[in-house]
Structures are given as structure tokens and as C-alpha cells.
XYZ file of C-alpha atoms in Angstrom:
591
model
C 2.284 124.502 245.125
C 2.677 120.688 244.720
C 3.091 121.095 241.043
C 5.756 123.928 241.967
C 7.642 121.376 243.929
C 7.599 118.648 241.487
C 8.845 120.881 238.696
C 11.576 121.948 240.960
C 12.795 118.718 242.091
C 12.471 117.701 238.358
C 14.674 120.467 237.174
C 17.209 119.550 239.944
C 17.360 116.072 238.864
C 17.952 116.925 235.238
C 20.758 119.197 236.589
C 22.409 116.607 238.607
C 22.121 114.003 235.618
C 23.844 116.507 233.329
C 26.652 116.776 235.766
C 27.343 113.135 235.885
C 30.032 111.686 233.765
C 28.701 109.559 230.877
C 28.831 105.674 230.646
C 31.915 104.571 228.849
C 31.047 103.138 225.314
C 32.593 99.726 226.449
C 34.059 97.896 229.608
C 37.631 99.329 230.447
C 40.219 97.836 232.826
C 41.097 101.276 234.415
C 39.463 104.715 235.047
C 40.874 108.027 236.493
C 39.131 111.364 237.219
C 41.655 114.086 236.285
C 39.432 117.126 237.212
C 36.918 116.776 239.878
C 34.376 116.379 240.259
C 32.745 115.829 237.067
C 34.804 117.718 234.469
C 37.732 115.444 232.965
C 37.770 111.582 233.105
C 39.943 109.156 231.333
C 39.052 105.476 231.038
C 41.776 102.700 229.497
C 42.650 99.303 228.297
C 45.254 97.631 226.923
C 47.044 94.191 225.323
C 50.543 93.451 224.514
C 50.485 95.577 221.380
C 47.824 98.473 221.855
C 46.391 101.019 224.367
C 43.088 102.300 224.117
C 41.729 105.477 225.774
C 38.399 107.097 226.407
C 37.981 110.552 227.674
C 35.053 112.261 228.920
C 35.307 116.244 229.388
C 32.742 118.633 230.304
C 33.411 120.919 227.245
C 32.006 121.539 223.756
C 35.624 123.063 222.721
C 38.677 121.278 222.138
C 40.413 118.648 224.349
C 44.123 117.791 225.076
C 45.315 114.706 226.273
C 48.874 113.012 226.469
C 52.093 111.829 228.064
C 54.825 113.774 229.372
C 58.323 112.952 230.681
C 57.995 115.317 233.690
C 54.490 116.507 233.787
C 55.427 119.564 231.646
C 54.936 120.356 228.083
C 58.375 120.062 226.413
C 58.853 116.596 225.263
C 54.948 115.534 225.530
C 53.310 113.212 223.349
C 49.967 114.265 222.840
C 46.231 114.341 220.916
C 44.347 117.431 220.379
C 40.681 116.704 219.448
C 37.362 118.471 218.666
C 34.235 118.604 216.634
C 33.985 120.608 213.369
C 30.915 120.665 211.379
C 29.461 117.863 213.294
C 32.304 115.349 212.785
C 35.044 114.366 215.264
C 38.797 115.393 214.461
C 41.733 113.892 216.433
C 45.461 115.103 215.708
C 48.589 113.232 216.935
C 50.884 115.887 218.072
C 54.070 116.727 219.988
C 55.396 119.669 222.120
C 58.688 121.133 222.232
C 58.044 123.930 224.585
C 55.178 125.904 225.818
C 53.895 127.021 222.280
C 51.352 125.349 220.369
C 52.246 121.522 219.905
C 53.279 120.467 216.421
C 51.522 118.198 214.420
C 53.315 114.639 213.814
C 54.208 113.583 210.384
C 53.345 110.008 211.305
C 49.956 109.962 213.016
C 49.815 106.998 215.455
C 46.974 107.913 217.540
C 43.926 106.663 215.792
C 40.411 107.984 216.451
C 37.893 105.158 217.035
C 34.971 107.337 218.200
C 33.666 110.820 218.959
C 30.449 112.323 220.269
C 28.955 115.244 221.600
C 26.135 114.389 224.388
C 24.639 116.656 226.944
C 27.413 118.855 228.327
C 30.303 116.353 227.401
C 32.631 115.675 224.462
C 33.900 111.971 224.500
C 36.533 110.944 222.305
C 38.001 107.362 221.893
C 41.453 106.609 220.407
C 44.109 103.853 220.185
C 47.860 103.830 219.696
C 50.724 101.308 219.832
C 52.682 100.892 223.127
C 55.624 101.242 220.970
C 55.186 103.181 217.810
C 58.799 103.947 216.679
C 58.034 107.424 216.079
C 60.754 109.641 217.567
C 57.951 112.310 218.465
C 56.265 109.583 220.399
C 56.790 108.243 224.017
C 57.055 104.537 224.833
C 54.319 103.442 227.106
C 55.737 101.113 229.671
C 54.787 99.431 232.838
C 58.273 100.076 234.436
C 58.462 104.041 234.352
C 55.892 106.204 235.963
C 53.603 107.916 233.319
C 52.768 111.285 233.700
C 49.630 112.085 231.931
C 48.909 115.592 231.047
C 45.360 117.048 230.122
C 43.763 120.442 229.020
C 40.854 121.799 227.414
C 39.003 125.094 226.326
C 35.405 125.621 225.799
C 36.021 127.393 222.514
C 36.299 125.200 219.168
C 39.758 126.107 217.117
C 39.240 127.681 213.910
C 42.730 128.217 212.302
C 44.486 128.113 215.694
C 44.189 126.396 218.766
C 43.288 129.019 221.667
C 45.483 128.171 224.708
C 43.660 126.627 227.819
C 43.321 128.705 230.773
C 45.379 128.306 234.099
C 42.629 126.121 235.582
C 41.924 124.023 232.691
C 45.040 121.975 232.664
C 46.857 119.472 234.923
C 49.091 116.450 235.136
C 48.641 113.182 237.082
C 51.150 110.411 237.799
C 50.077 106.886 237.053
C 51.080 103.610 235.976
C 49.254 102.754 232.665
C 50.337 99.253 232.270
C 49.567 97.611 235.621
C 47.014 95.051 235.894
C 46.592 94.962 239.787
C 43.245 96.649 239.702
C 41.838 94.027 237.117
C 42.447 91.297 239.497
C 38.750 89.797 240.408
C 39.197 91.424 244.153
C 36.037 90.214 245.607
C 36.962 86.629 244.422
C 40.317 86.800 245.731
C 39.229 88.150 249.293
C 36.106 85.940 249.815
C 37.727 83.626 252.360
C 39.570 86.483 254.351
C 39.369 88.275 257.437
C 41.054 91.502 258.249
C 42.992 92.765 260.753
C 44.258 96.467 261.339
C 47.346 98.047 262.994
C 46.589 101.627 263.738
C 48.132 104.344 265.531
C 46.832 105.011 268.766
C 45.444 108.778 268.452
C 49.092 110.075 268.199
C 49.439 113.894 268.561
C 51.882 114.959 265.985
C 54.248 117.934 267.343
C 53.716 120.896 265.115
C 57.105 122.289 265.601
C 58.932 119.274 263.918
C 58.890 119.280 259.865
C 59.861 115.601 259.919
C 58.708 113.010 262.759
C 59.258 109.410 262.818
C 56.753 107.678 264.936
C 57.033 104.224 266.082
C 54.584 101.849 268.110
C 55.050 98.247 269.062
C 51.950 96.036 268.681
C 50.942 92.381 269.109
C 49.422 90.294 266.722
C 46.716 88.176 267.956
C 48.057 84.615 268.689
C 46.740 82.323 266.012
C 47.044 78.366 266.656
C 47.095 77.731 263.026
C 49.299 79.255 260.369
C 47.632 81.916 258.237
C 48.699 83.870 255.170
C 48.481 87.683 254.406
C 47.549 88.041 250.856
C 46.559 91.554 250.709
C 47.683 94.692 252.360
C 46.449 98.607 252.301
C 47.523 101.540 253.952
C 44.817 103.077 256.121
C 45.272 106.901 255.593
C 43.409 109.558 257.761
C 42.055 111.579 255.158
C 41.946 114.761 257.444
C 45.799 114.964 257.163
C 46.893 112.295 254.556
C 48.918 115.038 252.910
C 51.520 114.963 255.557
C 51.736 110.996 255.634
C 55.065 110.166 253.792
C 55.534 106.430 254.292
C 54.422 103.578 256.660
C 56.508 100.631 257.320
C 55.586 97.514 259.568
C 58.877 95.394 260.620
C 58.787 92.021 262.398
C 60.306 91.529 265.740
C 62.661 88.442 265.969
C 64.304 89.356 269.222
C 63.438 89.848 273.020
C 60.146 91.776 272.703
C 56.989 90.844 274.962
C 53.841 92.115 276.069
C 55.576 94.580 278.321
C 56.361 96.493 275.202
C 53.057 96.534 273.458
C 51.493 99.962 273.314
C 54.840 101.638 273.776
C 55.471 104.628 271.234
C 58.603 106.499 270.723
C 60.412 108.619 268.077
C 61.967 106.257 265.902
C 65.996 106.310 265.585
C 66.362 108.739 268.597
C 69.086 107.468 270.603
C 67.724 109.582 273.585
C 64.511 107.931 273.682
C 64.203 105.412 276.217
C 64.279 101.613 274.605
C 64.425 103.049 271.145
C 67.866 101.301 270.478
C 66.234 98.095 271.818
C 63.117 98.021 269.858
C 64.577 99.515 266.628
C 66.009 95.597 266.401
C 62.427 94.906 265.011
C 64.116 95.606 261.462
C 62.530 93.061 259.086
C 60.315 94.906 256.814
C 57.012 93.160 256.131
C 54.899 95.901 254.822
C 55.831 99.141 252.826
C 53.648 101.996 252.068
C 54.697 105.346 250.348
C 53.055 108.517 249.027
C 50.652 107.272 246.108
C 50.630 103.826 247.020
C 47.463 101.511 246.618
C 46.301 98.351 247.797
C 48.567 95.475 247.202
C 47.613 92.046 246.119
C 50.150 89.159 246.275
C 50.229 86.447 243.624
C 47.676 83.775 243.980
C 50.255 81.124 245.379
C 52.002 83.295 247.650
C 51.512 84.872 251.089
C 53.148 86.273 253.962
C 53.009 83.751 257.063
C 51.515 84.417 260.352
C 50.480 82.438 263.127
C 51.255 78.747 264.214
C 54.825 78.352 264.790
C 55.480 81.282 262.269
C 56.742 84.545 263.921
C 56.345 87.443 264.016
C 54.228 87.701 267.123
C 55.087 91.193 267.660
C 55.588 93.994 265.129
C 56.885 97.832 265.141
C 55.038 100.265 262.925
C 56.969 103.410 261.743
C 55.086 106.249 260.374
C 56.888 109.110 258.901
C 55.097 112.510 258.967
C 56.457 115.372 256.628
C 55.013 118.533 258.148
C 56.994 121.436 256.600
C 54.180 123.784 257.038
C 53.767 123.262 260.794
C 50.106 122.026 260.541
C 48.824 122.093 264.159
C 46.261 119.861 266.100
C 47.008 116.537 264.251
C 45.654 113.465 265.906
C 46.490 110.396 263.882
C 45.033 107.024 263.594
C 46.608 105.935 260.402
C 47.958 102.488 259.763
C 47.612 99.244 257.861
C 44.863 96.746 256.907
C 45.863 93.037 256.424
C 43.713 90.502 254.781
C 44.570 86.984 256.155
C 43.184 83.651 255.087
C 43.499 80.155 256.512
C 43.630 78.694 253.044
C 47.467 78.469 252.804
C 49.271 79.199 249.690
C 52.358 77.492 248.377
C 54.995 79.638 249.342
C 55.697 81.978 251.948
C 56.951 85.616 250.673
C 59.223 88.160 252.431
C 60.669 91.744 251.702
C 64.351 92.580 251.013
C 65.584 96.242 251.460
C 68.339 96.730 248.805
C 70.486 100.002 248.339
C 72.580 102.709 249.913
C 72.005 102.723 254.000
C 70.289 105.848 255.139
C 72.565 108.340 256.588
C 75.015 111.457 255.935
C 77.669 109.379 254.110
C 75.265 109.638 250.930
C 76.420 113.051 249.509
C 74.946 114.818 246.601
C 76.222 118.041 245.150
C 74.286 120.968 244.520
C 73.403 122.579 241.389
C 74.077 119.367 239.566
C 71.519 118.224 236.639
C 72.370 114.660 237.192
C 74.448 112.755 240.064
C 74.062 108.902 240.759
C 74.229 107.192 244.039
C 74.847 103.634 243.969
C 73.840 101.136 246.426
C 75.037 97.356 246.241
C 73.595 93.968 247.291
C 76.947 91.997 247.121
C 77.251 88.177 245.840
C 78.900 87.480 249.173
C 75.644 88.451 251.294
C 73.241 86.808 248.987
C 75.585 83.790 248.826
C 75.615 83.521 252.706
C 71.715 83.869 253.049
C 71.076 81.434 250.364
C 73.481 78.843 251.839
C 71.792 79.209 255.336
C 68.342 78.546 253.938
C 69.571 75.656 251.589
C 68.131 77.421 248.615
C 69.689 78.187 245.133
C 67.466 80.798 244.012
C 64.327 82.979 244.622
C 61.457 84.523 242.430
C 61.137 88.246 242.587
C 57.345 89.336 241.988
C 57.352 93.014 242.788
C 59.455 96.234 243.644
C 58.991 99.429 245.042
C 61.679 102.060 244.311
C 62.082 104.555 247.153
C 63.887 108.184 247.010
C 62.837 111.394 248.181
C 62.234 114.912 246.440
C 65.539 114.930 244.278
C 65.046 111.772 242.938
C 64.395 111.528 239.132
C 65.118 108.359 237.898
C 66.014 104.818 239.474
C 67.358 101.477 237.893
C 67.923 98.058 239.672
C 70.634 96.333 238.062
C 70.957 92.696 237.867
C 74.478 90.889 237.751
C 75.231 87.239 237.200
C 79.011 86.366 237.083
C 80.677 88.817 234.997
C 77.811 89.834 233.055
C 75.016 92.292 233.359
C 71.626 90.902 232.452
C 68.080 92.516 232.126
C 67.577 94.919 235.181
C 65.044 93.864 237.820
C 63.181 97.006 237.419
C 63.685 100.699 236.517
C 61.642 104.252 236.610
C 63.054 106.584 233.982
C 60.651 109.448 235.199
C 60.273 108.775 239.165
C 57.889 110.679 240.972
C 58.120 111.066 244.736
C 54.623 111.760 245.069
C 53.616 108.456 243.282
C 55.389 105.414 244.948
C 53.911 102.087 244.732
C 54.914 98.187 244.026
C 55.675 97.301 240.446
C 54.324 93.951 239.739
C 56.397 91.914 237.077
C 55.784 88.896 234.689
C 57.665 87.038 233.998
C 58.992 87.076 237.652
C 62.592 87.829 237.942
C 64.686 85.025 238.993
C 67.640 85.694 241.629
C 70.159 83.028 241.939
C 72.882 82.034 244.069
C 76.013 83.971 242.789
C 74.036 86.978 241.552
C 74.434 90.449 242.820
C 72.204 93.693 242.327
C 73.088 97.496 242.397
C 70.601 100.197 242.775
C 71.206 103.333 240.611
C 69.416 106.435 241.986
C 69.650 109.583 239.804
C 69.388 112.891 241.220
C 68.717 116.434 239.927
C 69.619 119.412 242.435
C 69.789 122.167 239.822
C 67.814 124.410 241.933
C 69.676 124.031 245.211
C 72.534 125.764 246.803
C 73.567 123.553 249.516
C 74.748 119.931 249.687
C 72.067 117.209 249.978
C 72.730 114.424 252.378
C 71.130 110.885 252.953
C 68.994 111.135 256.005
C 65.374 110.568 257.320
C 63.860 113.836 256.445
C 61.964 114.372 253.159
C 64.583 116.879 252.324
C 67.325 114.636 252.968
C 67.634 111.856 250.410
C 67.351 107.909 250.344
C 68.307 105.223 247.690
C 66.341 102.086 248.391
C 64.451 99.158 246.770
C 61.961 97.148 248.833
C 61.913 93.857 246.842
C 59.171 91.226 247.351
C 60.172 87.818 246.647
C 59.518 83.770 247.652
C 60.445 81.425 249.004
C 61.502 83.456 252.222
C 65.084 83.636 253.329
C 66.549 84.946 256.508
C 67.884 88.026 254.861
C 66.268 91.505 255.396
C 68.890 94.225 254.539
C 71.374 93.634 251.580
C 72.925 97.225 251.110
C 76.105 99.164 250.968
C 78.125 101.936 252.827
C 80.868 103.887 251.512
C 84.234 103.553 253.096
C 83.622 106.234 256.235
C 87.053 107.177 256.378
C 87.542 107.961 252.655
C 84.186 109.669 252.337
C 85.148 111.840 255.388
C 88.313 112.873 253.781
C 86.744 113.502 250.324
C 83.907 115.471 251.847
C 86.260 117.690 254.284
C 88.220 118.685 251.187
C 84.977 119.678 249.314
C 83.855 121.950 252.206
C 87.143 123.572 252.348
C 87.242 124.322 248.344
C 83.482 124.309 247.593
C 82.121 122.316 244.775
C 83.519 123.140 241.544
C 82.801 121.661 238.317
C 85.868 119.603 238.454
C 85.427 118.347 242.009
C 81.865 117.058 241.016
C 83.022 115.004 238.441
C 85.903 113.465 240.602
C 83.520 112.832 243.374
C 81.150 111.164 241.007
C 83.830 108.924 240.106
C 84.805 108.268 243.537
C 81.051 107.096 244.332
C 81.054 104.943 241.274
C 84.208 102.899 242.627
C 83.335 99.106 242.888
C 84.587 99.264 246.482
C 82.231 99.424 249.353
C 81.312 98.159 252.715
C 78.672 95.450 253.005
C 75.297 95.639 255.154
C 74.049 92.090 255.417
C 71.714 91.641 258.359
C 68.316 89.876 258.835
C 66.083 88.598 261.658
C 67.832 90.425 264.419
C 71.260 88.731 263.227
C 74.258 89.815 261.062
C 75.709 87.537 258.417
C 79.729 86.939 258.522
C 80.166 89.213 255.665
C 78.372 92.284 257.390
C 80.808 95.417 257.565
C 83.517 93.847 255.453
C 84.889 95.571 252.619
C 83.876 94.145 249.232
C 85.404 94.931 245.870
C 83.073 93.858 243.020
C 84.542 92.309 239.920
C 85.071 93.611 236.542
C 81.989 93.492 234.307
C 82.788 91.868 230.960
C 79.392 92.591 229.288
C 76.707 95.247 229.985
C 73.260 94.736 229.329
C 71.802 96.297 226.256
C 67.921 96.531 225.848
C 66.384 95.202 222.548
C 65.888 97.829 220.125
C 62.414 96.990 219.051
C 62.361 99.191 215.993
C 65.461 97.435 214.361
C 63.878 94.219 214.939
C 60.500 94.737 213.367
C 60.491 93.579 209.365
C 60.699 96.316 206.882
C 57.400 95.594 205.396
C 55.921 96.642 208.719
C 57.582 99.936 209.097
C 54.939 102.211 208.165
C 52.060 100.753 210.136
C 53.447 98.544 212.941
C 52.001 94.974 212.926
C 54.708 92.810 214.353
C 54.305 89.261 215.147
C 52.732 88.706 218.607
C 55.563 86.619 219.559
C 57.989 89.311 218.983
C 56.057 91.817 220.586
C 55.294 89.820 223.578
C 59.256 88.975 224.145
C 59.870 92.844 224.172
C 56.794 93.565 225.998
C 58.269 91.698 228.898
C 61.179 94.170 228.921
C 59.213 97.482 228.478
C 56.134 96.462 230.586
C 55.287 94.060 233.379
C 52.232 92.100 232.301
C 50.557 90.879 235.347
C 49.374 87.132 236.427
């Protein structure tokens, strides 16, 4: 009997061993499981020039892996790989539709290693971040990258046999983002944590969108401390209905009597809501897909000592279109604090179009742009009050809802447009995170910002408006910067009277093609009402009408492929200096 048991457990151990991902062939910066529990995993690393991938797939057939503009096949840049006669084969291909991907004339994905071991096929390959091949996608740290993957257990002979429905997928990710390569244990060794969590909130199941607010008191600290890292605490039982969490500092008449008060945010019928909504300076922002955030080594968010806030308001947005019942939520935020003060205090600036029904997007439109302005006049007043000439921006989170497809935070200095602060040409509502940047962007006195949000409403039959629901839209950017100024919101509204008149006409006539074009031109007019507030105060320019100066020179990104030397056109090996210069535009290298 004992022998039988020994053999049985040995057999189980072998089964478990064979169902475990292989150890990668070298140390990689990042890793991601694309199909659980043990089917498809990718490892990757990169430098200023190249990116190297290693995929481990539980198959002895063919493997597909690549980058897509939107998660679909069309426009994708990919590899197909398999073993033939005991040797690894890898082909650089591209897709123009749902049919078999076409072989690239120029093979930019290079096979480094292939092996079959236990139940797995392992392929390691490399390519340039920028290949100058029209069939390849540029790999950047700005735009969200959508990985696509597939496999089939049958090896190809003359033709690739299509994957099954369950043997494919897509995953949004930042490939060029070094946040996770930070030595986290070293950074956090002299810290302690403080959690801000919802108090067993029972979510109403009959509301598809609900904004819940609660007031908290930060434990009094005699000495000033710095928050150096923050992370959302998600209740895994219902994390799929959590849309975002914001923590605002209170700089007005809030005291201990308000602590523990919870209410529906922005509901004027709720007792105290108007007063407590005055806690309006963002200190932490998380949205769907966000991960733990680490601030630069010389920067922290101040708490304790003479630094406020002592009280904060946490806003949790629940999106529950299917009416999930019996949700008791304790989600919130974890902060890492240290007594070892950093050189600079940081803050968050909210830029964009104010949230509300005056943001109007026509239906059945492939591309419509909303603009949100942070005016020179507003920034100048804040810089003047804080006796500063400039601040440094080190990370930005872009935020739109389901119809958002692309975003760009433009930067103007005088009558010229300079390099954008950030952009995302393949925005994914389900993957929102702070994008870190280096070199950090400098925002100077006299500058202005414009956030462009692009929407696709081809499948909608009704007008989309701005609002709090996930099915409404937003156009916002959360900018982390230092040193801190007393400005929290630098945004814009359209002229309410003019837009009301325009929308009344639209409702009467319906959205014609001509009317959509006319309305888009109206939205793009360089005239708006400024929103300029912060720390429970308003600046003199707030609610004043602003007219933007004419831009004499628009920004044009560098064309890398025209700058390389002719001798390097077949196999790209540009000088590191040139590549790093362009890399700073296409990607954000992290400190």
C-alpha cells in the first residue's frame, strides 16, 4: 500500500511539474501571463534600440505573437513560429484582415533561440523599437500597446491552420515602462503604510453608475512625512465593477464631525454633499488597469507637520450595468510614507474639459475631437502666487470613457507648439495608468496646454454627452509635477449660451453630415470659458472668457527613418546618440 501511495504522489508531482512555466533563459525586466493558468506567458526586456521577447507556450504546434493597433488582426505586426524537422522557424508577418497573415518582405523580427521542452515550446526573438518597415508597428512608451497571441497544437505544413476560438487573445500593456524595474524593496524599506478604505459600503444594485464619497482623517503626525508610493486596494470579489478611485484633500471647513460621513458624490439632494465636495484637490488617482505607483526618488507628497491635508475625501466610482447584487465593498488606497523627506513636494493638476452635458459628441461618427484647455492666464496666476517660474512634470494619466480611442496633451509656448507632454494613439478604457516620462517635461510661466480627446461613435445611434456615467464621456488628464503650486483644476468650458443654441438646432434637425462638420469646427474655435481653481479657492481668471492666440508654428515629430544614414537602411544600426534623442519622443525611459 505504501509503495502505491509513493508512486501515486510521484505521479502527481510529475504532473504538477509538467504544468508549470519554464524558467526563462535569462533575467527579464517584465513578464505577463497571457493565458492562465499555465498556457501562454511572455517575458521581455529592452534598451534604447531593441526589445527582446521570450514566449513560453504549452503546445507543440505553432505560436503567434504580435502587436495590434486595436486588439484585432487588421494592421497587426506579428511573428509565427514553430519547429520543423527539429529546428525552430520564425517568420515576420503582418495582417490585413482575418485571413492568414502575410510574410513581410523585410524580416525585422530575429530568432535568437527556440526549444521544445516538456509540454512547452519556447521562442526567443528580438526586433528594433523602430524598424522603418511600413508593415511593422513602432513600439513606444506613450501609446498603449495591444499584444495579440494565438497558438494551435498542429504544426503547419504548407499552410497555417487557424487557431481555435479559445486559443487566441489580446492584452493591453505598456511595453516601454520601467516602473516595475525599480528595486521596490529598497525603495520601500524605510516606510510604513496607511490604508484609506471604504467602510463596508453596500452598493445599490439598481444603479448602473454610483459615485460613493466618504470623509477620512489622516492620523495627526507632528513631523512632516512624504508619501513615496501609492496603490489601489481592490476587493477582488467585485473588482470588475470598480471604475476609478480618487482621493481629494480638504482645504476648507471640514472637522472631526465630518469623519465617517458617506454620501452619493455630486448629488445636490444629499445632505452636506455640496459642502464636502469642496474637498477638490486630487492627491491620488486610480482607474481601471492602474498599478502601484512609485514617485521619482527626490519627490514625495507631503503629509503631517504643518502640511495639510488633515482630512481627505475618497471618491469611488462603481460601474454596475448588469445590476450585480449583494456587493459589500472595502476597496480603497494604500499609501507608503517615510520620515526621510525628499527634496521636492509634488502635487496633481487636473487638466481638460470640465465634466458635464456641455461636452457633446455626435453619433455614428468615426472620429470626433473634444478639446480641453489649460490657459496661459490661469497658469500665470498660479505661478505668480507661488513665486515660481516653472514646474517639472514626471507622470500623466489620461482619462476618457468607452468611446475614447486616442488622446494627446499638446504643449504651447508663446505662438509655437512644442513637443506634446504625452499622447496615446491607441487608448484603452480598460488599461489606464500613469505614464512616466524622462526627460521630465518642463511647464513654464507663459505656457499653455490643450488636451485633445478623440472619440469613435460609429455604433451609437444617440448623441453622447459628458457626464459621470461610464456611458457618458470625459476628457481629462491628471498631471503629477513638482514643486507644488496652489492650482488643482486648469480646465475649460465651452460658451454655455452658444452651445445650448447649437445643440437646440441639432436636436431639431438631427445630425446630418454637414452639421457634424459644422459642429466640429465650432468645438475647435479658440474661445472658451476658463476654469481655474485650487485648494478651495478660485483665481481671478476663473469663469472668464479666453481667446487663444494664433499658433504660428505647429509641432512636427522627428521622422526617424529620414534621419538614419543611407548605409544603415537595410539593417538599422543608427548612432546611439541619434536613437536616444528620438527615443525620448517615442518612448519614456524611466529614471
